[in-house]
Tab-separated table of C-alpha atoms in Angstrom:
chain	number	residue	atom	x	y	z
A	287	ILE	CA	-29.022	51.242	-65.847
A	288	LEU	CA	-32.905	52.724	-66.741
A	289	LEU	CA	-33.838	49.221	-66.999
A	290	LEU	CA	-31.907	48.448	-63.454
A	291	ASN	CA	-33.501	51.400	-61.976
A	292	ARG	CA	-37.080	50.063	-63.222
A	293	MET	CA	-36.335	46.485	-61.462
A	294	VAL	CA	-35.046	48.254	-58.313
A	295	TRP	CA	-38.130	50.369	-58.001
A	296	TRP	CA	-40.679	47.082	-58.470
A	297	VAL	CA	-38.258	44.960	-55.993
A	298	TRP	CA	-38.504	47.454	-53.401
A	299	SER	CA	-42.304	48.351	-53.769
A	300	GLY	CA	-43.282	44.611	-53.594
A	301	LEU	CA	-41.104	43.908	-50.732
A	302	LEU	CA	-42.217	46.975	-48.747
A	303	LEU	CA	-45.550	46.419	-49.564
A	304	VAL	CA	-45.770	43.111	-48.190
A	305	ALA	CA	-43.764	43.847	-44.906
A	306	LEU	CA	-46.371	46.663	-44.531
A	307	LEU	CA	-49.167	44.248	-45.033
A	308	TYR	CA	-47.843	42.474	-42.027
A	309	VAL	CA	-47.791	45.294	-39.857
A	310	TYR	CA	-51.178	45.899	-40.882
A	311	LEU	CA	-52.475	42.378	-40.119
A	312	THR	CA	-50.449	41.626	-36.913
A	313	PRO	CA	-50.123	45.277	-35.628
A	314	PHE	CA	-49.072	44.041	-32.018
A	315	THR	CA	-45.797	42.679	-30.749
A	316	LYS	CA	-44.678	39.622	-28.347
A	317	VAL	CA	-42.434	39.968	-25.408
A	318	GLU	CA	-39.373	39.635	-27.045
A	319	GLU	CA	-40.029	42.695	-28.617
A	320	SER	CA	-40.980	44.532	-25.745
A	321	PHE	CA	-37.859	46.683	-24.607
A	322	ASN	CA	-37.487	48.395	-27.839
A	323	LEU	CA	-40.993	48.848	-27.877
A	324	GLN	CA	-41.329	50.624	-24.987
A	325	ALA	CA	-37.981	52.636	-25.514
A	326	ILE	CA	-39.379	54.077	-28.813
A	327	HIS	CA	-42.364	54.791	-27.112
A	328	ASP	CA	-40.612	56.399	-24.118
A	329	LEU	CA	-38.094	58.358	-26.696
A	330	LEU	CA	-41.376	59.704	-28.567
A	331	VAL	CA	-43.260	60.372	-25.646
A	332	HIS	CA	-41.366	61.143	-22.415
A	333	ARG	CA	-38.206	62.191	-24.306
A	334	THR	CA	-35.615	63.601	-21.753
A	335	ASP	CA	-37.909	62.694	-18.981
A	336	LEU	CA	-35.478	59.267	-17.969
A	337	SER	CA	-37.303	58.995	-14.882
A	338	ALA	CA	-40.834	58.155	-16.991
A	339	TYR	CA	-38.947	55.584	-19.117
A	340	ASP	CA	-40.374	51.905	-18.619
A	341	HIS	CA	-37.063	50.324	-18.187
A	342	LYS	CA	-36.749	52.266	-15.190
A	343	GLU	CA	-39.367	49.816	-13.526
A	344	PHE	CA	-38.965	47.051	-15.615
A	345	PRO	CA	-35.342	46.574	-16.621
A	346	GLY	CA	-35.770	43.138	-18.138
A	347	VAL	CA	-33.534	40.023	-17.853
A	348	VAL	CA	-30.561	41.434	-19.715
A	349	PRO	CA	-30.112	45.201	-20.530
A	350	ARG	CA	-30.537	46.611	-24.303
A	351	THR	CA	-29.134	49.131	-26.254
A	352	PHE	CA	-31.010	52.170	-27.000
A	353	ILE	CA	-28.816	52.996	-30.070
A	354	ALA	CA	-31.367	50.716	-32.285
A	355	PRO	CA	-34.583	52.477	-30.494
A	356	ILE	CA	-33.232	55.934	-31.224
A	357	ALA	CA	-32.475	55.228	-34.838
A	358	VAL	CA	-36.365	54.241	-35.309
A	359	ALA	CA	-37.344	57.107	-32.910
A	360	LEU	CA	-35.539	59.758	-34.772
A	361	PRO	CA	-37.563	59.182	-38.321
A	362	SER	CA	-40.649	58.546	-36.320
A	363	PHE	CA	-40.952	61.669	-34.182
A	364	PRO	CA	-42.142	64.102	-37.043
A	365	LEU	CA	-44.638	61.104	-38.243
A	366	HIS	CA	-45.697	61.015	-34.420
A	367	VAL	CA	-46.293	64.443	-33.792
A	368	THR	CA	-48.601	65.112	-37.133
A	369	SER	CA	-50.482	61.837	-36.342
A	370	GLN	CA	-51.269	63.482	-32.731
A	371	LEU	CA	-52.211	66.939	-33.887
A	372	LEU	CA	-54.455	65.550	-36.177
A	373	GLY	CA	-56.314	63.555	-33.478
A	374	GLY	CA	-54.824	60.268	-33.970
A	375	SER	CA	-54.452	57.604	-31.032
A	376	LYS	CA	-51.121	56.997	-29.338
A	377	PHE	CA	-51.232	53.138	-30.804
A	378	ALA	CA	-50.835	54.898	-34.388
A	379	SER	CA	-47.445	55.690	-33.357
A	380	GLN	CA	-46.828	52.062	-32.903
A	381	LEU	CA	-47.838	51.284	-36.528
A	382	ILE	CA	-45.379	54.517	-37.417
A	383	ALA	CA	-42.752	52.944	-35.677
A	384	ARG	CA	-42.998	49.398	-37.251
A	385	ALA	CA	-43.271	50.804	-40.625
A	386	VAL	CA	-40.073	52.845	-40.247
A	387	ILE	CA	-38.453	49.813	-39.054
A	388	ALA	CA	-39.959	47.819	-42.035
A	389	VAL	CA	-38.355	50.547	-44.238
A	390	PHE	CA	-34.883	50.348	-42.863
A	391	GLY	CA	-35.074	46.820	-43.508
A	392	VAL	CA	-36.388	46.956	-47.106
A	393	LEU	CA	-33.844	49.564	-47.748
A	394	SER	CA	-30.996	47.131	-46.527
A	395	LEU	CA	-32.323	44.388	-48.497
A	396	ASN	CA	-32.819	46.235	-51.725
A	397	LEU	CA	-29.133	47.251	-51.419
A	398	PHE	CA	-28.103	43.643	-51.244
A	399	LEU	CA	-30.301	43.056	-54.171
A	400	GLU	CA	-28.796	45.533	-56.213
A	401	THR	CA	-25.163	44.158	-55.532
A	402	VAL	CA	-26.592	40.733	-56.420
A	403	THR	CA	-27.882	42.086	-59.933
A	404	ARG	CA	-24.181	43.135	-60.469
A	405	VAL	CA	-22.966	39.880	-59.592
A	406	PHE	CA	-25.211	37.230	-60.503
A	407	GLY	CA	-27.590	39.184	-62.855
A	408	LYS	CA	-31.005	40.642	-62.668
A	409	ASP	CA	-32.812	37.518	-63.364
A	410	ILE	CA	-31.385	36.126	-59.929
A	411	THR	CA	-32.501	39.336	-58.170
A	412	THR	CA	-35.913	38.784	-59.593
A	413	ARG	CA	-36.460	35.189	-58.617
A	414	ILE	CA	-34.846	36.210	-55.268
A	415	THR	CA	-37.878	38.714	-54.654
A	416	ILE	CA	-40.184	36.323	-55.895
A	417	ILE	CA	-38.900	33.618	-53.354
A	418	THR	CA	-38.942	36.104	-50.191
A	419	ILE	CA	-42.438	37.567	-50.811
A	420	SER	CA	-43.567	33.823	-51.181
A	421	GLN	CA	-42.349	33.086	-47.547
A	422	PHE	CA	-43.603	34.076	-44.578
A	423	HIS	CA	-40.986	34.600	-41.704
A	424	PHE	CA	-38.614	37.048	-43.344
A	425	LEU	CA	-40.888	40.092	-44.493
A	426	PHE	CA	-42.901	39.309	-41.285
A	427	TYR	CA	-39.835	39.657	-38.883
A	428	LEU	CA	-38.473	42.773	-40.908
A	429	SER	CA	-40.989	45.109	-39.098
A	430	ARG	CA	-40.313	43.426	-35.788
A	431	PRO	CA	-38.635	45.782	-33.075
A	432	LEU	CA	-36.464	42.877	-32.412
A	433	PRO	CA	-32.448	43.324	-31.933
A	434	ASN	CA	-32.347	40.616	-34.372
A	435	THR	CA	-34.248	42.407	-36.916
A	436	PHE	CA	-32.174	45.475	-36.141
A	437	ALA	CA	-28.973	43.699	-36.698
A	438	LEU	CA	-30.332	41.956	-39.611
A	439	SER	CA	-30.320	45.300	-41.693
A	440	VAL	CA	-26.768	45.906	-40.968
A	441	VAL	CA	-25.771	42.470	-41.682
A	442	LEU	CA	-27.666	43.012	-45.206
A	443	VAL	CA	-25.523	46.160	-45.936
A	444	SER	CA	-22.242	44.099	-44.399
A	445	TYR	CA	-23.482	41.315	-47.259
A	446	HIS	CA	-23.562	44.254	-49.800
A	447	PHE	CA	-20.040	45.272	-48.849
A	448	LEU	CA	-18.670	41.838	-49.253
A	449	LEU	CA	-20.094	40.933	-52.409
A	450	LYS	CA	-18.525	44.445	-53.755
A	451	ARG	CA	-15.295	43.103	-52.041
A	452	LYS	CA	-15.037	46.423	-49.831
A	453	PHE	CA	-13.526	44.725	-47.216
A	454	VAL	CA	-12.862	47.949	-44.814
A	455	SER	CA	-16.674	48.593	-44.875
A	456	PHE	CA	-17.419	45.283	-44.103
A	457	ILE	CA	-15.156	45.110	-41.137
A	458	TRP	CA	-16.569	48.386	-39.849
A	459	SER	CA	-20.331	47.442	-40.446
A	460	SER	CA	-19.859	43.927	-39.046
A	461	ALA	CA	-18.320	45.322	-36.077
A	462	PHE	CA	-21.478	47.641	-35.391
A	463	ALA	CA	-23.442	44.485	-35.788
A	464	ILE	CA	-21.572	42.316	-33.513
A	465	LEU	CA	-20.703	45.336	-30.618
A	466	VAL	CA	-24.142	47.024	-30.508
A	467	LEU	CA	-26.898	44.658	-31.571
A	468	ARG	CA	-26.054	40.879	-31.454
A	469	SER	CA	-23.004	39.450	-30.206
A	470	GLU	CA	-23.299	36.402	-31.522
A	471	LEU	CA	-22.911	37.618	-35.277
A	472	ALA	CA	-19.079	37.477	-34.409
A	473	VAL	CA	-19.168	34.005	-35.698
A	474	LEU	CA	-21.257	34.451	-39.029
A	475	LEU	CA	-19.835	37.663	-40.002
A	476	GLY	CA	-16.341	36.122	-38.711
A	477	LEU	CA	-16.579	33.191	-40.795
A	478	PHE	CA	-16.988	35.336	-44.098
A	479	LEU	CA	-14.122	37.398	-43.011
A	480	LEU	CA	-12.014	34.460	-42.585
A	481	VAL	CA	-12.752	32.920	-45.957
A	482	GLU	CA	-11.460	36.256	-47.486
A	483	VAL	CA	-8.477	36.153	-45.423
A	484	ILE	CA	-7.737	32.335	-46.464
A	485	ASP	CA	-8.041	33.225	-50.439
A	486	PHE	CA	-6.056	36.381	-49.604
A	487	ARG	CA	-8.461	39.249	-51.024
A	488	VAL	CA	-7.879	40.978	-47.700
A	489	SER	CA	-4.691	41.208	-45.417
A	490	MET	CA	-4.416	40.511	-41.767
A	491	VAL	CA	-3.015	43.877	-41.516
A	492	THR	CA	-6.482	45.441	-42.945
A	493	VAL	CA	-8.638	43.261	-40.635
A	494	LEU	CA	-6.514	43.856	-37.305
A	495	VAL	CA	-6.155	47.489	-38.116
A	496	HIS	CA	-9.651	48.073	-38.963
A	497	GLY	CA	-11.026	45.809	-36.533
A	498	PHE	CA	-9.473	47.268	-33.575
A	499	ALA	CA	-10.507	50.975	-34.724
A	500	ALA	CA	-13.866	49.576	-35.238
A	501	LEU	CA	-13.980	48.204	-31.792
A	502	VAL	CA	-12.899	51.115	-30.085
A	503	THR	CA	-15.271	53.200	-31.904
A	504	TRP	CA	-18.323	51.229	-31.688
A	505	LEU	CA	-17.632	50.148	-28.507
A	506	SER	CA	-17.062	53.881	-27.095
A	507	LEU	CA	-20.472	55.016	-28.892
A	508	THR	CA	-22.443	52.174	-27.199
A	509	VAL	CA	-20.942	52.690	-23.990
A	510	ALA	CA	-21.334	56.549	-23.710
A	511	VAL	CA	-25.275	56.462	-25.412
A	512	ASP	CA	-26.243	53.497	-22.917
A	513	SER	CA	-24.910	54.306	-19.951
A	514	VAL	CA	-26.727	57.842	-19.974
A	515	PHE	CA	-30.108	55.692	-20.313
A	516	TRP	CA	-29.351	53.177	-17.709
A	517	GLY	CA	-27.676	55.289	-15.227
A	518	ARG	CA	-24.424	53.118	-14.859
A	519	LEU	CA	-21.488	52.424	-16.487
A	520	ILE	CA	-22.567	49.809	-19.290
A	521	TRP	CA	-22.125	47.678	-22.549
A	522	PRO	CA	-25.168	46.216	-23.108
A	523	GLU	CA	-24.293	43.592	-25.575
A	524	GLY	CA	-21.463	42.451	-23.529
A	525	GLU	CA	-23.881	41.861	-20.776
A	526	VAL	CA	-26.103	39.988	-22.938
A	527	PHE	CA	-23.272	37.885	-24.566
A	528	TYR	CA	-22.049	36.783	-21.191
A	529	PHE	CA	-25.809	36.152	-19.774
A	530	ASN	CA	-26.680	33.901	-23.072
A	531	ALA	CA	-23.088	32.270	-23.786
A	532	ILE	CA	-21.042	32.183	-20.824
A	533	LEU	CA	-23.593	31.269	-18.377
A	534	ASN	CA	-25.985	29.588	-20.852
A	535	LYS	CA	-29.049	31.387	-18.967
A	536	SER	CA	-31.068	31.523	-22.538
A	537	SER	CA	-31.792	27.920	-21.705
A	538	GLU	CA	-34.253	28.679	-19.032
A	539	TRP	CA	-36.611	29.901	-21.783
A	540	GLY	CA	-36.463	26.271	-23.423
A	541	THR	CA	-34.583	24.142	-25.285
A	542	LEU	CA	-34.545	22.518	-28.609
A	543	PRO	CA	-32.550	19.274	-30.141
A	544	LEU	CA	-29.370	20.002	-31.737
A	545	HIS	CA	-30.943	19.493	-35.222
A	546	ALA	CA	-33.554	21.705	-34.826
A	547	TYR	CA	-32.430	24.563	-37.037
A	548	PHE	CA	-32.161	22.030	-39.999
A	549	THR	CA	-35.177	20.094	-39.695
A	550	ASN	CA	-37.766	22.301	-38.167
A	551	LEU	CA	-37.082	26.145	-37.854
A	552	LEU	CA	-35.128	26.830	-41.013
A	553	PRO	CA	-37.616	24.641	-43.305
A	554	LYS	CA	-40.508	26.591	-42.038
A	555	ALA	CA	-38.902	29.680	-42.432
A	556	VAL	CA	-37.689	29.307	-46.195
A	557	GLY	CA	-40.547	26.716	-47.285
A	558	PRO	CA	-40.369	23.657	-49.855
A	559	LEU	CA	-38.626	25.428	-52.679
A	560	VAL	CA	-35.340	26.324	-51.195
A	561	PRO	CA	-33.763	23.149	-50.339
A	562	PRO	CA	-33.712	21.596	-53.624
A	563	MET	CA	-32.740	24.507	-55.518
A	564	LEU	CA	-30.013	25.396	-53.397
A	565	ALA	CA	-28.916	22.054	-53.656
A	566	VAL	CA	-28.918	22.048	-57.361
A	567	ALA	CA	-26.828	25.615	-56.996
A	568	LEU	CA	-24.266	24.229	-54.790
A	569	TYR	CA	-23.577	21.648	-57.348
A	570	PHE	CA	-23.573	23.994	-60.191
A	571	ASP	CA	-22.142	27.377	-59.173
A	572	ALA	CA	-18.906	27.924	-56.914
A	573	ARG	CA	-19.856	31.202	-55.856
A	574	VAL	CA	-23.003	30.107	-54.412
A	575	ARG	CA	-20.953	27.452	-52.471
A	576	ARG	CA	-18.513	30.224	-51.272
A	577	LEU	CA	-21.526	32.397	-49.674
A	578	THR	CA	-23.088	29.309	-48.267
A	579	MET	CA	-20.458	27.443	-46.686
A	580	PRO	CA	-19.950	30.255	-43.956
A	581	VAL	CA	-23.581	30.118	-43.347
A	582	VAL	CA	-24.165	26.798	-42.783
A	583	ALA	CA	-21.091	26.664	-40.344
A	584	TYR	CA	-22.659	29.526	-38.438
A	585	ILE	CA	-26.028	27.677	-38.261
A	586	MET	CA	-24.095	24.372	-37.172
A	587	LEU	CA	-22.041	26.269	-34.383
A	588	TYR	CA	-25.006	27.986	-33.213
A	589	SER	CA	-26.931	24.804	-32.777
A	590	LEU	CA	-24.422	23.913	-29.755
A	591	LEU	CA	-26.681	26.424	-27.580
A	592	PRO	CA	-29.730	24.344	-26.395
A	593	HIS	CA	-32.227	27.436	-26.601
A	594	LYS	CA	-33.224	28.048	-30.185
A	595	GLU	CA	-35.290	30.245	-32.134
A	596	LEU	CA	-35.654	31.170	-35.667
A	597	ARG	CA	-34.434	34.617	-35.216
A	598	PHE	CA	-30.962	33.856	-34.176
A	599	VAL	CA	-30.309	32.390	-37.659
A	600	LEU	CA	-32.650	34.761	-39.801
A	601	TYR	CA	-29.676	36.325	-41.132
A	602	SER	CA	-29.176	33.111	-42.857
A	603	VAL	CA	-32.422	33.403	-44.886
A	604	PRO	CA	-31.209	35.957	-47.896
A	605	VAL	CA	-28.138	33.915	-48.660
A	606	LEU	CA	-30.149	30.787	-48.685
A	607	ASN	CA	-32.637	32.437	-51.186
A	608	LEU	CA	-29.838	33.693	-53.398
A	609	GLY	CA	-28.767	29.902	-53.477
A	610	ALA	CA	-32.482	28.810	-54.336
A	611	ALA	CA	-32.784	31.364	-57.010
A	612	ARG	CA	-29.853	30.439	-59.070
A	613	GLY	CA	-30.950	26.845	-58.740
A	614	TRP	CA	-34.021	27.993	-60.238
A	615	ALA	CA	-32.561	29.859	-62.981
A	616	HIS	CA	-30.395	26.686	-63.832
A	617	PHE	CA	-33.695	25.093	-64.705
A	618	ALA	CA	-35.088	28.185	-66.403
A	619	HIS	CA	-32.081	28.866	-68.535
A	620	ASN	CA	-31.845	24.943	-69.717
A	621	TRP	CA	-35.902	25.012	-70.834
A	622	ALA	CA	-35.096	23.965	-74.427
A	623	LYS	CA	-32.549	21.054	-73.539
A	624	GLY	CA	-34.876	18.461	-72.648
A	625	TRP	CA	-37.987	17.303	-70.633
A	626	LEU	CA	-36.447	16.784	-67.520
A	627	TYR	CA	-35.696	20.369	-67.390
A	628	ARG	CA	-39.214	21.324	-68.414
A	629	VAL	CA	-40.874	19.014	-65.896
A	630	SER	CA	-38.312	20.480	-63.006
A	631	TRP	CA	-39.270	24.096	-64.051
A	632	VAL	CA	-43.047	23.243	-63.584
A	633	ALA	CA	-42.214	21.584	-60.251
A	634	VAL	CA	-40.496	24.779	-59.043
A	635	VAL	CA	-43.699	26.747	-59.653
A	636	GLY	CA	-45.550	24.115	-57.988
A	637	LEU	CA	-43.283	24.431	-54.959
A	638	LEU	CA	-43.670	27.930	-55.123
A	639	LEU	CA	-47.412	27.853	-55.173
A	640	GLY	CA	-46.975	25.778	-51.833
A	641	ASN	CA	-44.948	28.299	-50.388
A	642	VAL	CA	-47.624	30.826	-51.049
A	643	ALA	CA	-50.352	28.592	-49.502
A	644	LEU	CA	-48.165	27.872	-46.437
A	645	THR	CA	-47.691	31.561	-46.413
A	646	GLY	CA	-51.216	32.348	-46.107
A	647	VAL	CA	-51.810	30.019	-43.461
A	648	THR	CA	-49.401	31.147	-41.219
A	649	THR	CA	-50.388	34.727	-41.713
A	650	LEU	CA	-53.844	33.813	-40.541
A	651	ALA	CA	-52.631	31.886	-37.354
A	652	SER	CA	-50.350	34.935	-36.605
A	653	SER	CA	-53.140	37.705	-37.004
A	654	GLU	CA	-54.420	35.240	-33.986
A	655	ASN	CA	-51.770	35.339	-31.887
A	656	TYR	CA	-51.703	38.605	-30.092
A	657	PHE	CA	-54.696	38.402	-27.673
A	658	GLY	CA	-53.159	40.565	-24.899
A	659	GLY	CA	-52.802	43.432	-27.282
A	660	GLU	CA	-56.579	43.019	-28.352
A	661	ALA	CA	-57.932	42.625	-25.052
A	662	LEU	CA	-56.425	46.031	-24.034
A	663	ALA	CA	-57.635	47.395	-27.428
A	664	ARG	CA	-61.100	46.175	-26.834
A	665	LEU	CA	-61.261	47.567	-23.274
A	666	HIS	CA	-60.726	51.239	-24.399
A	667	ARG	CA	-63.719	50.520	-26.748
A	668	PHE	CA	-65.821	49.225	-23.981
A	669	ILE	CA	-65.108	51.344	-21.323
A	670	PRO	CA	-66.085	55.410	-22.002
A	671	PRO	CA	-62.725	57.396	-21.437
A	672	SER	CA	-63.947	59.684	-18.834
A	673	THR	CA	-64.528	56.768	-16.708
A	674	PRO	CA	-62.130	56.051	-13.820
A	675	VAL	CA	-59.909	53.233	-14.432
A	676	HIS	CA	-57.286	51.220	-13.119
A	677	VAL	CA	-56.617	48.268	-14.745
A	678	HIS	CA	-53.990	45.488	-13.942
A	679	LEU	CA	-52.239	43.650	-17.046
A	680	ASP	CA	-51.211	40.119	-15.936
A	681	ASN	CA	-47.811	38.560	-17.533
A	682	LEU	CA	-49.592	36.880	-20.326
A	683	VAL	CA	-51.505	40.236	-21.369
A	684	CYS	CA	-48.093	41.998	-21.417
A	685	GLN	CA	-46.268	39.252	-23.458
A	686	THR	CA	-49.080	39.058	-26.138
A	687	GLY	CA	-49.638	42.546	-27.376
A	688	ALA	CA	-49.957	45.100	-24.521
A	689	SER	CA	-47.591	47.660	-24.716
A	690	ARG	CA	-47.132	51.544	-23.535
A	691	PHE	CA	-48.330	52.423	-27.182
A	692	GLY	CA	-51.928	50.867	-26.507
A	693	GLN	CA	-52.442	52.693	-23.062
A	694	LEU	CA	-54.511	55.382	-24.633
A	695	ASN	CA	-56.172	57.011	-22.113
A	696	SER	CA	-54.295	59.711	-19.806
A	697	GLY	CA	-56.780	59.598	-17.135
A	698	TRP	CA	-56.764	55.783	-16.415
A	699	ARG	CA	-53.708	53.981	-14.643
A	700	TYR	CA	-52.123	51.103	-15.954
A	701	ASN	CA	-50.407	48.508	-13.927
A	702	LYS	CA	-48.259	45.419	-15.201
A	703	SER	CA	-46.732	44.479	-11.940
A	704	ASP	CA	-46.085	40.793	-11.662
A	705	HIS	CA	-45.164	40.378	-7.846
A	706	LEU	CA	-48.771	40.630	-7.192
A	707	THR	CA	-50.786	37.941	-5.832
A	708	PRO	CA	-53.870	36.784	-7.318
A	709	GLY	CA	-56.982	37.280	-5.293
A	710	SER	CA	-55.144	39.327	-2.770
A	711	LYS	CA	-56.852	42.758	-1.635
A	712	GLU	CA	-54.407	44.482	-3.770
A	713	MET	CA	-55.499	42.820	-7.135
A	714	GLU	CA	-59.489	43.181	-6.144
A	715	GLY	CA	-58.415	47.014	-5.479
A	716	PHE	CA	-58.171	47.500	-9.436
A	717	THR	CA	-61.502	48.510	-11.255
A	718	HIS	CA	-60.642	46.394	-14.109
A	719	LEU	CA	-58.441	42.996	-14.706
A	720	LEU	CA	-57.135	41.552	-17.726
A	721	VAL	CA	-56.068	38.059	-16.848
A	722	ASP	CA	-55.177	34.856	-18.236
A	723	MET	CA	-57.785	32.462	-18.887
A	724	SER	CA	-55.960	29.485	-17.585
A	725	SER	CA	-55.403	30.846	-14.253
A	726	ASP	CA	-58.127	30.335	-11.667
A	727	TYR	CA	-59.595	33.815	-12.216
A	728	SER	CA	-62.884	32.472	-9.993
A	729	VAL	CA	-60.805	34.251	-6.889
A	730	TYR	CA	-62.258	37.116	-8.612
A	731	LYS	CA	-66.210	35.997	-8.251
A	732	SER	CA	-67.158	37.919	-5.085
A	733	THR	CA	-65.249	41.216	-6.314
A	734	HIS	CA	-65.456	41.361	-10.119
A	735	THR	CA	-67.839	40.119	-13.034
A	736	VAL	CA	-66.725	39.141	-16.524
A	737	LEU	CA	-66.641	41.982	-18.938
A	738	PHE	CA	-65.457	40.264	-22.137
A	739	THR	CA	-63.011	37.318	-23.316
A	740	VAL	CA	-60.853	37.560	-26.216
A	741	SER	CA	-59.757	34.418	-28.061
A	742	GLY	CA	-56.500	33.514	-29.615
A	743	LEU	CA	-54.642	30.809	-31.577
A	744	SER	CA	-55.453	27.307	-30.402
A	745	HIS	CA	-54.377	25.132	-33.664
A	746	ILE	CA	-54.482	24.666	-37.181
A	747	GLU	CA	-56.817	22.046	-38.448
A	748	LEU	CA	-57.436	20.417	-41.956
A	749	THR	CA	-60.983	20.663	-43.335
A	750	SER	CA	-62.992	18.935	-46.260
A	751	ARG	CA	-63.954	22.271	-48.142
A	752	PRO	CA	-61.383	24.770	-49.269
A	753	PRO	CA	-59.186	26.259	-48.515
A	754	PHE	CA	-58.744	22.856	-46.460
A	755	VAL	CA	-57.253	24.758	-43.486
A	756	SER	CA	-58.823	26.442	-40.617
A	757	VAL	CA	-57.130	28.307	-37.750
A	758	ALA	CA	-59.269	27.313	-34.454
A	759	VAL	CA	-59.144	29.864	-31.570
A	760	SER	CA	-60.018	29.522	-27.924
A	761	PRO	CA	-60.518	31.950	-25.060
A	762	LYS	CA	-57.192	33.405	-23.815
A	763	VAL	CA	-57.983	36.465	-21.922
A	764	VAL	CA	-60.661	37.505	-19.822
A	765	ALA	CA	-61.416	41.215	-19.016
A	766	LEU	CA	-62.873	41.481	-15.155
A	767	GLU	CA	-64.791	44.583	-14.244
A	768	ARG	CA	-65.140	45.419	-10.284
A	769	ARG	CA	-68.655	45.035	-9.148
A	770	ARG	CA	-70.390	48.196	-8.019
A	771	THR	CA	-71.161	46.442	-4.422
A	772	ALA	CA	-67.273	45.556	-4.104
A	773	ALA	CA	-65.506	47.638	-1.616
A	774	SER	CA	-64.107	50.844	-3.029
A	775	GLY	CA	-60.976	50.657	-1.055
A	776	GLY	CA	-57.586	49.465	-1.828
A	777	SER	CA	-56.403	50.983	-5.249
A	778	GLY	CA	-54.202	48.479	-6.165
A	779	GLY	CA	-50.461	48.090	-6.832
A	780	GLY	CA	-48.734	51.105	-7.603
């Protein structure tokens, strides 16, 4: 038990350290994280003043639940207040909130790994941890305020109950993930439950009784909580499901081929080590086959939707890593049996190092991909806080990192209205503009002057010198300041 506790500590510490490192290296967020991040901000700052909440003015395409932001805001609040008392900026509270999300994710992952230790052995848990740390996407996403990230924490708890054969708890945790956070998990978690029903490990009576009770409980919770915040009777995840699955409106955000998850998105996420090691484990270990089949079936079914993003299938990565760890262990345990095993083990180490190299490049590239947040932060460094400022943030700036947490000066006015016409009198009335450089910002040349530009990721290129790759950047956002001779009238949009 002492050995297990020591292992749990180093696993927990290593995973959390890497997740927090990603928070430090990429402190800003993207547009898909916007609702939850703004909701956490409003819960911390505006609290019971719902009229001041961001979603009242910018509700987004589909409504989202406030239950997850509340779960993050509650433990963040004491740290937020302490930070404010110590003179910390509001942006520090964004880092606090993301760190809390990371802690939730690592705690859930650790719970899953503890159960893996009891079922597969501590060496498998060690290998899963090494594989996970060597990958970029999983731990990077673990601190992001995405609905999928919140759901991932619950899914990991569900995996824990599944491996321990606590099927009633599995049903309740799965129902929460499905009804409150991400409806598509009905397919993934439903497939796992179906396998258990077919094998007579859990009865249909248990499934129906507890499934119905969980449905009533969690549906009542989300409707009661979210109706207060949205000001109308609402089941957010039900509306999301209707929008994405029934109307298929998600395809308006881009489409990828049917095979994209298998040939593009997941290979990038898991790296070169997982596919061959998973194949070995599927051949040798029936337990791995039992866990992997529902995951593969889920990915195949979800591939039918044209709009594809890695975050939609991120829940599969822990299971795939488990299989890869089991395949790696097969070669390690049979080291003495012949040269083929030894060569294969050396190849595993090489693939693992390749994984680490890819993660380094991806991390560097990602750190250059939040130029909107950097532009807003730099504006605060350029302009004294006592200066009267009314700044407009265009769509690209808001989509690449600018958030309410970045609006640091209470005396400034920030505007992100997206209905204003470039070059119009309303736009010319702003003292400062943060503008997409690919747009025709020359329409402001008579009223505004360039204050600075911010560059962002352009592409990754190979070089002839170590580390043989470099991240190329190009100008993305330009900050404009109104000329002193420009008309003082026209305060800009509200």
